[in-house]
Coordinates of C-alpha atoms in Angstrom, one line a residue:
M16 CA 195.1 -26.5 51.9
P17 CA 194.8 -29.5 49.5
K18 CA 193.8 -28.7 46.2
K19 CA 191.2 -30.0 45.3
L20 CA 190.3 -29.6 40.8
I21 CA 186.5 -30.7 40.1
S22 CA 184.7 -31.3 36.9
F23 CA 182.4 -33.0 34.6
L24 CA 182.6 -35.5 32.6
G25 CA 180.1 -35.6 29.2
T26 CA 179.2 -38.5 27.0
Q27 CA 180.3 -36.0 24.1
D28 CA 183.0 -37.8 21.5
Y29 CA 185.9 -34.9 22.4
K30 CA 188.1 -34.5 19.5
K31 CA 191.8 -34.1 20.2
V32 CA 192.6 -30.3 20.1
T33 CA 195.0 -27.2 21.2
Y34 CA 194.6 -25.6 24.8
I35 CA 196.4 -22.7 25.5
W36 CA 196.9 -20.4 28.6
G37 CA 197.9 -17.0 28.5
E38 CA 200.8 -17.5 26.2
E39 CA 201.7 -20.7 26.6
T40 CA 200.6 -23.2 24.5
L41 CA 199.0 -27.0 26.3
P42 CA 199.9 -30.2 24.8
P43 CA 197.5 -31.0 22.6
T44 CA 194.5 -33.5 24.1
R45 CA 191.2 -34.5 24.3
F46 CA 190.6 -33.3 28.0
I47 CA 190.0 -30.1 29.5
Q48 CA 191.0 -31.9 32.6
E49 CA 194.1 -33.5 31.5
A50 CA 194.7 -30.0 30.3
L51 CA 194.0 -28.2 33.2
F52 CA 195.5 -30.4 35.2
R53 CA 199.2 -29.9 33.8
V54 CA 198.4 -26.0 34.6
L55 CA 198.1 -26.6 38.3
A56 CA 200.2 -29.2 38.5
R57 CA 203.5 -26.7 38.9
D58 CA 201.9 -26.3 42.6
W59 CA 200.3 -29.9 42.9
G60 CA 201.4 -32.3 46.6
P61 CA 200.3 -35.4 47.7
G62 CA 197.0 -34.6 49.2
D63 CA 195.8 -32.6 45.9
Q64 CA 192.9 -34.1 44.3
V65 CA 191.4 -34.6 40.8
V66 CA 187.7 -35.0 41.4
I67 CA 185.7 -36.3 38.3
L68 CA 181.7 -36.0 37.9
L69 CA 180.1 -38.0 35.4
T70 CA 176.7 -39.9 34.3
E71 CA 176.9 -43.3 33.7
E72 CA 177.2 -42.4 29.9
A73 CA 179.6 -40.8 30.2
R74 CA 181.9 -43.4 32.5
E75 CA 181.6 -46.3 29.3
K76 CA 181.7 -43.8 26.6
N77 CA 185.0 -41.0 28.1
F78 CA 186.7 -42.0 31.3
P79 CA 188.6 -45.1 30.4
A80 CA 190.9 -42.9 28.3
L81 CA 190.5 -39.5 30.2
K82 CA 192.0 -42.0 33.4
E83 CA 195.0 -43.3 30.9
A84 CA 195.4 -39.3 30.1
L85 CA 195.7 -37.8 33.3
E86 CA 197.5 -40.8 34.5
A87 CA 200.1 -40.3 32.7
A88 CA 200.2 -36.4 33.0
F89 CA 200.3 -37.8 36.3
R90 CA 203.9 -39.2 35.7
E91 CA 205.0 -37.2 33.2
A92 CA 204.9 -34.4 36.1
G93 CA 206.3 -36.7 38.7
I94 CA 203.4 -37.1 41.4
Q95 CA 201.1 -39.7 43.0
G96 CA 198.7 -39.3 41.6
N97 CA 195.1 -39.2 43.3
L98 CA 192.2 -38.9 40.6
K99 CA 188.7 -40.3 42.2
D100 CA 185.7 -40.8 40.1
V101 CA 181.7 -40.2 41.8
S102 CA 178.6 -41.3 39.8
I103 CA 176.2 -38.7 39.4
S104 CA 172.4 -38.5 37.9
A105 CA 171.6 -37.4 34.0
D106 CA 168.6 -35.8 35.5
E107 CA 168.6 -32.0 35.2
S108 CA 165.0 -31.2 36.6
E109 CA 165.3 -28.7 40.1
E110 CA 165.5 -32.4 42.2
G111 CA 168.4 -33.7 40.0
L112 CA 170.3 -30.1 40.4
W113 CA 169.4 -30.6 44.4
D114 CA 170.9 -34.8 44.5
L115 CA 173.6 -33.7 42.8
Y116 CA 174.6 -31.2 45.7
G117 CA 173.7 -33.6 48.3
T118 CA 176.4 -36.1 45.8
L119 CA 179.2 -33.0 45.9
L120 CA 179.1 -31.2 49.2
P121 CA 180.2 -33.9 51.1
L122 CA 183.3 -34.4 49.1
L123 CA 184.1 -31.1 50.4
K124 CA 187.1 -31.3 53.0
E125 CA 187.8 -28.5 55.2
G126 CA 190.4 -25.7 54.5
D127 CA 190.0 -26.9 50.5
H128 CA 191.7 -25.2 48.2
L129 CA 188.8 -25.7 44.7
F130 CA 189.2 -25.2 41.1
F131 CA 186.6 -25.3 39.0
D132 CA 186.2 -27.0 35.2
V133 CA 183.2 -26.3 33.8
T134 CA 183.7 -26.8 30.3
H135 CA 181.3 -29.9 29.6
G136 CA 178.3 -31.1 31.4
F137 CA 174.9 -29.0 32.0
R138 CA 173.7 -25.3 31.3
F139 CA 173.8 -24.2 34.6
L140 CA 176.8 -25.8 35.6
S141 CA 178.2 -22.3 36.1
L142 CA 175.7 -21.2 38.5
F143 CA 175.6 -24.7 39.6
A144 CA 179.7 -24.6 40.5
Y145 CA 178.9 -20.8 42.0
G146 CA 176.7 -22.7 45.2
V147 CA 178.8 -24.8 45.6
V148 CA 181.9 -22.4 45.9
E149 CA 180.1 -20.3 48.5
Y150 CA 179.5 -23.2 50.4
G151 CA 182.5 -24.6 50.7
R152 CA 183.8 -20.5 51.8
V153 CA 181.1 -20.2 54.5
L154 CA 181.2 -24.0 56.3
K155 CA 184.4 -25.3 55.3
R156 CA 186.7 -22.5 54.8
A157 CA 187.4 -23.8 51.5
Q158 CA 189.3 -21.0 49.2
V159 CA 188.6 -20.8 45.1
G160 CA 191.6 -20.7 43.5
G161 CA 189.9 -20.9 40.3
I162 CA 186.8 -21.4 38.0
Y163 CA 187.8 -22.4 34.5
Y164 CA 185.8 -23.1 30.8
G165 CA 187.7 -24.5 28.2
L166 CA 186.3 -22.2 25.3
L167 CA 185.5 -25.2 22.4
R168 CA 184.5 -23.6 19.3
R169 CA 182.6 -25.6 16.6
G170 CA 184.7 -26.3 13.2
E171 CA 187.3 -25.2 14.5
E172 CA 189.5 -28.2 16.1
T173 CA 192.4 -27.1 14.8
H174 CA 192.9 -24.2 16.1
P175 CA 194.5 -22.9 19.9
H176 CA 191.4 -23.1 22.3
P177 CA 191.9 -20.8 25.5
I178 CA 191.1 -21.5 28.6
V179 CA 189.3 -18.5 30.4
D180 CA 189.3 -18.2 33.4
L181 CA 186.3 -17.1 35.4
T182 CA 187.3 -16.8 38.8
P183 CA 187.2 -12.8 38.0
L184 CA 183.3 -13.1 38.4
V185 CA 183.7 -14.7 41.5
R186 CA 185.1 -12.0 43.0
L187 CA 183.0 -9.6 41.3
L188 CA 180.4 -11.2 43.0
D189 CA 182.3 -10.6 46.5
W190 CA 183.3 -7.0 46.3
A191 CA 179.6 -6.4 45.1
H192 CA 178.2 -8.9 48.5
G193 CA 181.0 -7.4 50.4
T194 CA 179.6 -3.8 49.3
R195 CA 176.5 -4.2 50.3
T196 CA 177.5 -5.5 53.4
Y197 CA 179.0 -2.6 54.0
L198 CA 176.8 0.4 53.0
Q199 CA 174.3 -1.6 55.3
T200 CA 176.1 -2.3 58.1
G201 CA 179.1 -0.6 57.8
D202 CA 181.2 -3.5 58.6
A203 CA 184.3 -3.6 56.3
R204 CA 185.7 -7.2 57.3
P205 CA 183.6 -8.5 53.8
L206 CA 185.9 -5.9 51.5
E207 CA 188.6 -6.7 53.0
E208 CA 188.8 -10.4 52.3
S209 CA 187.6 -9.0 48.9
V210 CA 190.8 -7.1 48.3
R211 CA 193.2 -9.8 50.2
S212 CA 191.9 -12.3 47.7
V213 CA 193.1 -10.1 44.4
A214 CA 196.2 -9.0 46.2
R215 CA 197.0 -12.8 46.5
E216 CA 196.8 -13.2 42.5
V217 CA 197.7 -9.5 40.9
F218 CA 200.4 -10.0 42.8
T219 CA 201.7 -13.1 41.5
G220 CA 202.4 -11.9 37.3
R221 CA 200.0 -9.3 36.8
K222 CA 200.9 -6.0 35.7
A223 CA 202.4 -2.9 37.9
A224 CA 199.2 -0.9 36.8
D225 CA 197.3 -3.5 38.5
R226 CA 199.7 -4.1 41.6
R227 CA 199.1 -0.6 41.9
A228 CA 195.1 -0.4 42.1
V229 CA 195.1 -3.4 44.5
E230 CA 197.3 -1.5 46.6
A231 CA 195.0 2.1 46.5
Q232 CA 192.3 -0.5 46.9
K233 CA 193.5 -1.8 50.4
N234 CA 194.5 1.5 51.3
L235 CA 190.5 2.3 51.1
V236 CA 188.8 -0.8 52.7
R237 CA 191.8 -0.1 55.7
D238 CA 190.4 3.3 56.0
L239 CA 186.8 1.9 56.0
K240 CA 187.3 -0.7 58.4
N241 CA 188.8 2.1 60.8
F242 CA 186.4 4.3 60.4
H243 CA 183.2 1.1 61.0
E244 CA 185.9 0.5 64.6
N245 CA 185.8 4.9 65.2
M246 CA 181.9 4.8 65.5
A247 CA 181.6 1.3 66.8
T248 CA 183.9 2.8 69.8
C249 CA 182.5 5.5 69.5
R250 CA 185.7 7.8 68.8
T251 CA 184.1 11.4 67.4
L252 CA 187.3 12.9 66.9
L253 CA 189.1 11.0 64.6
L254 CA 186.2 10.9 62.9
P255 CA 187.0 13.6 60.5
E256 CA 190.4 13.1 59.6
N257 CA 188.9 9.2 58.7
V258 CA 186.4 11.0 56.4
A259 CA 189.1 12.7 54.9
S260 CA 191.6 10.2 53.7
I261 CA 188.7 7.4 52.8
Q262 CA 187.5 10.3 50.5
M263 CA 191.1 10.3 49.3
R264 CA 191.2 6.8 48.5
L265 CA 187.9 6.7 46.2
K266 CA 189.5 9.3 44.4
E267 CA 193.0 7.5 44.2
S268 CA 190.3 3.7 43.4
Q269 CA 188.9 5.7 40.7
D270 CA 192.4 6.8 38.5
L271 CA 193.8 3.5 39.6
S272 CA 191.2 1.1 37.8
L273 CA 191.9 -2.2 37.7
D274 CA 191.6 -4.1 34.9
I275 CA 191.1 -7.2 36.1
F276 CA 188.3 -6.0 37.6
P277 CA 186.2 -3.5 34.9
L278 CA 182.7 -3.2 36.9
L279 CA 184.0 -2.1 40.1
D280 CA 184.4 1.6 39.4
P281 CA 179.9 1.1 39.5
L282 CA 180.5 -0.3 43.3
L283 CA 183.4 2.1 44.4
E284 CA 180.1 4.6 43.0
E285 CA 177.9 3.8 45.6
I286 CA 180.6 4.2 48.8
R287 CA 181.2 7.6 46.9
E288 CA 177.7 8.4 47.6
E289 CA 177.2 7.6 50.9
F290 CA 180.7 9.4 52.2
A291 CA 180.1 12.6 50.2
R292 CA 176.5 12.4 52.4
V293 CA 179.0 12.2 55.4
A294 CA 181.1 14.3 54.8
E295 CA 178.9 17.5 54.7
D296 CA 178.5 16.3 58.4
I297 CA 181.9 14.6 59.7
A298 CA 184.2 17.1 58.9
A299 CA 187.6 18.9 60.4
E300 CA 185.9 22.5 59.9
R301 CA 182.7 21.7 61.1
P302 CA 181.6 22.2 64.8
L303 CA 181.7 19.5 67.3
S304 CA 178.4 19.5 67.6
Q305 CA 177.4 18.5 64.0
I306 CA 179.8 15.8 63.7
G307 CA 178.2 14.3 66.5
W308 CA 175.1 14.6 64.8
G309 CA 176.7 13.4 61.7
A310 CA 177.9 10.3 63.5
A311 CA 174.5 9.5 65.2
R312 CA 172.8 9.6 61.7
W313 CA 175.2 7.3 60.0
C314 CA 174.8 4.4 63.2
K315 CA 171.1 4.7 62.7
D316 CA 171.3 4.6 59.2
H317 CA 173.7 1.1 59.8
G318 CA 172.4 -0.5 62.3
L319 CA 174.1 0.7 65.7
I320 CA 171.3 2.2 68.0
Q321 CA 173.6 2.0 71.3
Q322 CA 176.0 3.8 69.9
A323 CA 173.9 6.5 67.9
Y324 CA 172.2 7.9 70.8
T325 CA 175.8 8.4 72.5
F326 CA 176.8 10.2 69.8
L327 CA 173.3 12.0 69.7
V328 CA 173.8 12.8 74.0
E329 CA 177.1 14.0 73.3
A330 CA 176.2 16.3 69.9
I331 CA 173.7 17.9 72.2
Y332 CA 175.9 18.6 75.4
S333 CA 178.5 19.9 72.8
K334 CA 175.7 22.3 71.3
G335 CA 175.0 23.5 74.9
A336 CA 179.1 23.6 75.1
E337 CA 179.2 25.7 72.0
F338 CA 176.1 27.7 73.1
L339 CA 177.8 28.9 76.5
G340 CA 180.9 29.3 74.8
L341 CA 183.1 27.3 75.9
D342 CA 185.2 24.7 74.9
P343 CA 183.7 21.5 74.0
R344 CA 186.8 19.3 73.7
K345 CA 187.8 20.3 77.0
K346 CA 186.5 18.3 80.2
E347 CA 185.6 21.0 82.6
D348 CA 183.6 23.1 79.9
R349 CA 181.8 19.5 78.8
E350 CA 180.8 19.2 82.8
R351 CA 179.7 22.3 83.2
A352 CA 177.6 22.7 79.4
S353 CA 176.0 18.4 80.3
Q354 CA 174.8 20.0 84.0
A355 CA 173.5 23.2 82.3
I356 CA 170.9 21.2 80.0
N357 CA 171.1 18.6 82.4
A358 CA 169.3 20.7 84.9
F359 CA 166.0 21.3 82.9
T360 CA 165.5 18.8 81.5
G361 CA 163.4 17.5 85.1
R362 CA 165.2 14.3 85.6
R363 CA 167.3 15.0 88.5
G364 CA 164.9 16.8 90.9
K365 CA 164.4 20.2 92.2
V366 CA 166.5 22.9 89.9
S367 CA 167.3 26.1 91.2
P368 CA 164.6 29.0 91.3
N369 CA 167.9 31.0 89.7
R370 CA 167.8 28.9 86.5
Q371 CA 165.6 31.5 84.9
D372 CA 168.2 33.5 84.8
H373 CA 170.8 31.4 83.1
P374 CA 171.3 31.6 79.7
M375 CA 169.8 28.3 78.8
A376 CA 166.5 28.8 80.3
P377 CA 164.2 30.2 76.8
L378 CA 165.1 26.6 75.6
G379 CA 164.5 25.3 79.1
E380 CA 160.4 23.5 77.5
L381 CA 161.8 22.1 74.0
I382 CA 165.0 20.9 75.9
N383 CA 162.8 19.1 78.7
Q384 CA 160.7 17.6 75.3
T385 CA 163.7 16.6 73.3
F386 CA 166.7 15.2 75.7
S387 CA 164.7 14.2 78.6
R388 CA 163.7 10.9 76.2
I389 CA 167.2 11.2 74.4
V390 CA 169.3 10.4 77.4
D391 CA 166.7 8.2 78.5
T392 CA 167.1 5.8 76.0
R393 CA 170.8 6.0 75.8
N394 CA 171.4 5.5 79.4
A395 CA 168.7 2.1 79.7
I396 CA 170.4 0.5 76.2
N397 CA 173.3 0.9 78.4
H398 CA 171.8 -0.6 81.3
G399 CA 171.3 -3.9 79.3
N400 CA 167.4 -2.3 80.0
I401 CA 167.5 -4.0 83.3
T402 CA 166.3 -0.8 85.9
Q403 CA 164.8 1.1 82.8
Q404 CA 163.1 -0.2 79.6
T405 CA 162.9 1.1 76.0
T406 CA 160.8 1.1 74.1
S407 CA 160.2 -2.8 72.3
S408 CA 162.9 -3.3 69.8
D409 CA 160.6 -3.1 66.4
N410 CA 159.9 0.7 67.2
L411 CA 163.2 1.7 68.5
M412 CA 164.6 2.6 65.6
R413 CA 161.2 4.7 64.5
Q414 CA 162.1 6.4 67.5
L415 CA 166.0 6.8 67.0
E416 CA 164.5 8.8 63.4
E417 CA 162.3 11.4 65.6
D418 CA 165.2 11.6 68.2
L419 CA 167.1 12.5 65.0
E420 CA 165.4 14.7 64.2
N421 CA 164.1 16.1 67.8
A422 CA 167.4 16.8 68.7
R423 CA 168.2 18.9 65.3
R424 CA 165.3 20.6 66.1
L425 CA 166.7 21.7 69.4
M426 CA 169.8 22.3 67.7
A427 CA 169.3 24.7 65.6
A428 CA 167.4 26.8 67.8
M429 CA 169.9 26.9 69.9
E430 CA 172.1 28.5 67.5
A431 CA 168.8 31.0 66.4
A432 CA 169.2 31.6 70.4
L433 CA 172.3 33.4 69.6
P434 CA 172.9 37.1 69.1
A435 CA 174.7 37.8 66.0
G436 CA 175.9 34.4 65.9
K437 CA 177.5 34.7 69.2
P438 CA 177.7 33.2 72.9
P439 CA 176.4 34.6 75.3
S440 CA 178.0 36.3 77.6
Y441 CA 177.7 34.1 81.3
A442 CA 180.5 33.2 83.6
P443 CA 180.2 30.7 86.4
R444 CA 180.8 31.8 90.1
L445 CA 182.8 28.9 92.4
L446 CA 180.1 28.2 95.0
I447 CA 182.4 27.0 98.0
L448 CA 182.1 24.8 100.7
L449 CA 184.3 24.4 103.0
S450 CA 185.8 25.8 106.8
H451 CA 187.5 28.2 105.9
R452 CA 188.2 30.7 103.1
L453 CA 190.0 30.2 100.3
L454 CA 194.0 31.1 99.8
P455 CA 194.8 33.7 97.4
Q456 CA 196.8 31.4 94.6
Q457 CA 193.7 28.9 95.2
E458 CA 191.7 31.8 94.3
A459 CA 194.0 32.4 91.1
D460 CA 193.6 29.2 89.7
A461 CA 190.3 29.0 89.8
R462 CA 189.9 32.1 87.6
E463 CA 192.8 30.8 85.0
S464 CA 191.8 26.8 85.3
L465 CA 187.3 27.2 86.3
G466 CA 187.2 30.0 84.4
V467 CA 184.7 32.2 87.7
T468 CA 185.1 35.5 88.5
A469 CA 183.6 36.1 91.6
F470 CA 183.3 33.3 94.9
T471 CA 179.6 33.3 97.2
Y472 CA 181.2 31.4 100.2
L473 CA 178.7 30.8 103.0
P474 CA 177.1 32.6 105.8
D475 CA 178.0 32.5 108.6
P476 CA 175.7 30.4 110.7
L477 CA 175.6 27.9 107.5
Q478 CA 179.2 28.3 107.8
S479 CA 179.6 27.2 111.2
L480 CA 176.9 24.5 110.6
W481 CA 178.9 22.9 107.5
S482 CA 181.9 23.0 109.8
Q483 CA 180.8 21.7 112.8
I484 CA 178.4 18.4 111.8
D485 CA 177.6 16.6 114.6
P486 CA 179.5 13.1 113.8
S487 CA 176.8 11.4 116.6
L488 CA 173.4 11.9 114.0
E489 CA 172.7 8.9 112.3
E490 CA 171.2 9.9 109.1
L491 CA 172.5 14.2 107.5
E492 CA 169.4 14.5 105.2
E493 CA 167.8 16.6 106.8
F494 CA 170.6 17.6 109.0
L495 CA 171.9 19.5 105.6
Q496 CA 168.8 21.2 104.6
P497 CA 169.9 24.7 104.7
I498 CA 172.6 24.0 103.2
G499 CA 170.6 22.5 100.4
R500 CA 168.2 25.5 100.5
W501 CA 171.7 27.3 99.9
L502 CA 172.7 25.9 96.4
E503 CA 169.5 25.7 95.4
E504 CA 169.0 30.1 95.6
E505 CA 172.6 30.8 95.2
G506 CA 173.4 28.4 92.7
Q507 CA 172.5 28.4 88.6
P508 CA 173.6 25.7 86.3
G509 CA 177.0 25.7 85.4
D510 CA 178.2 27.3 88.4
Y511 CA 181.3 25.6 90.2
V512 CA 181.2 24.3 93.6
L513 CA 184.0 23.6 95.8
I514 CA 183.1 21.1 98.2
Q515 CA 185.1 19.1 100.9
G516 CA 183.7 18.9 104.5
E517 CA 182.8 15.5 106.8
Y518 CA 183.3 12.0 104.9
G519 CA 179.2 12.2 104.4
A520 CA 178.1 14.9 104.2
T521 CA 180.7 15.7 101.1
V522 CA 178.9 12.8 99.7
W523 CA 175.2 14.4 99.9
A524 CA 176.6 18.0 99.2
I525 CA 178.3 16.1 96.0
G526 CA 175.0 15.0 95.1
K527 CA 172.2 17.9 95.7
A528 CA 175.6 19.6 93.7
R529 CA 174.5 17.9 90.5
A530 CA 171.2 17.4 91.4
L531 CA 170.9 21.0 90.9
G532 CA 173.0 21.4 87.8
L533 CA 176.3 22.6 89.4
I534 CA 179.2 21.6 88.6
P535 CA 181.8 19.9 92.1
V536 CA 185.2 20.3 91.8
Y537 CA 187.8 19.5 95.3
A538 CA 191.2 21.0 95.7
T539 CA 194.2 18.8 95.6
T540 CA 197.2 19.5 97.4
R541 CA 200.5 18.8 97.4
R542 CA 202.5 17.9 101.2
E543 CA 205.6 19.8 101.3
V544 CA 208.2 19.4 104.3
V545 CA 210.3 23.1 105.0
T546 CA 213.2 23.4 107.4
E547 CA 213.7 26.9 109.4
E548 CA 215.5 28.0 111.8
G549 CA 214.6 29.1 115.8
D550 CA 216.0 32.3 117.6
D551 CA 218.0 29.9 119.3
G552 CA 219.2 28.3 116.3
Q553 CA 217.9 25.7 116.3
V554 CA 216.8 24.2 112.9
V555 CA 212.3 23.0 112.8
K556 CA 210.8 21.2 109.9
K557 CA 207.5 21.3 109.7
A558 CA 205.1 19.9 106.7
V559 CA 203.4 22.9 104.0
F560 CA 200.1 21.9 102.0
R561 CA 200.5 24.1 98.4
H562 CA 197.9 23.9 96.5
V563 CA 198.4 22.2 93.0
R564 CA 195.3 22.6 91.0
F565 CA 191.1 21.8 91.0
R566 CA 189.4 18.7 90.1
L567 CA 186.1 17.4 89.1
Y568 CA 184.5 14.9 91.2
P569 CA 184.7 11.4 89.1
N570 CA 180.6 10.9 88.4
L571 CA 180.1 7.7 89.6
G572 CA 176.5 7.5 87.9
A573 CA 177.5 7.9 84.4
S574 CA 180.0 5.2 84.3
L575 CA 178.3 2.6 86.1

């Protein structure tokens, strides 16, 4: 990466002075440019360059002597110097400033490592240098090597003059920009780059305390980045650990203050305040529904609209599982809860009259009023607003704010409806659409794995209908209506339905069950070959099918 030292040459009659860099005393010189080159020459390469910006008056008064001094320094360093002088206007007006930008910016090349000297020249030079640095970093992928100022005290020419490193101010502005970006979007990548830049400097000569402080900042930013990535990819179960780790890292960063950035703590305090709020909802001891709602709120605040609606839908399903006394982390329990909630939204057509006996029935109207819009918006966004439209983009943020409040109200109503804080006692049943009765081991597995307490079989006429579907029928809808009515009359949201039969009838029954808030499952088996010895002494092999488990039918509509 080529280095480029950019400096302004003034018109004053510069006196020979001694500059100091840290604890090093440099040879006396009239020109700060020579002193800085001697500092940078230790890592100077053949493609590196010194660029001097100067007015015509400065060229006439000082450039010949500066050129001679730099060429001598080049020879002393044993390198072939690359010195470029660039004429600029003496106009200090706004128009002159833009002309100066127009002159300097084309000098920046891809990947330059920039060093700025702002000792001499116009009064606005420090701000100007920062503007050039930002331009170079954005458009030329340049890096800031340093911004320096030779502190000349009038009347004290005989005393050593320190070269002040202003680069930490740029780093601080980077931190401020990164913090603002994080607080607005949750994206920690600008902060990550700031820490990387600081680490390059601190781990080359700084004291051990600063190195420990930078390591703490690196750990913090890594955790912030992981948290954003887990939010962006909706990793609900990872969030509480993320938040706890970030709070620990923030405490470490507070304890290990960074001497080179004394103003960093107020920026970190902004992040500390945000995560104090986040931890009110997203913590390991909180219910999964509260964690999901808190994640949705964070996503709303940081512009992740699609993720906010995804978290919000799943938070309500989690609350439904908690309401029914189920485990929201178990796939089967979430399926039961989601089917029960969906049955009250009116999204899937007519539902079983028995739903009025369901524990969620008193909340049915509220579920329909609040959840329908939330889930429809989530689906429309996930499907690219192609077959289903959401509100306009500018209204969506306001709608999301309303939906967050509506979801909070619905979950609070579920909590309030629990008698003495306990979930209602409702155990699911297993409705059976099979051509035969369950085996004893299947009944035992259904009780253990699905939690069912009762089994409901088809009456004989419907059993005959399901077992003997006419293969010559053109369509099955009308033929299977009696089966549909039976499901409506017998099933409650959250009940399981074991469906296995003729292929077309099975597909139809799965859709019908889901429309009623029922959970369709099927039984898996394993084929085993057993040998038996007959009465005549001959060994006979035969296949036996052993029950393995019950499995949920894939919900293809939810994954398309």
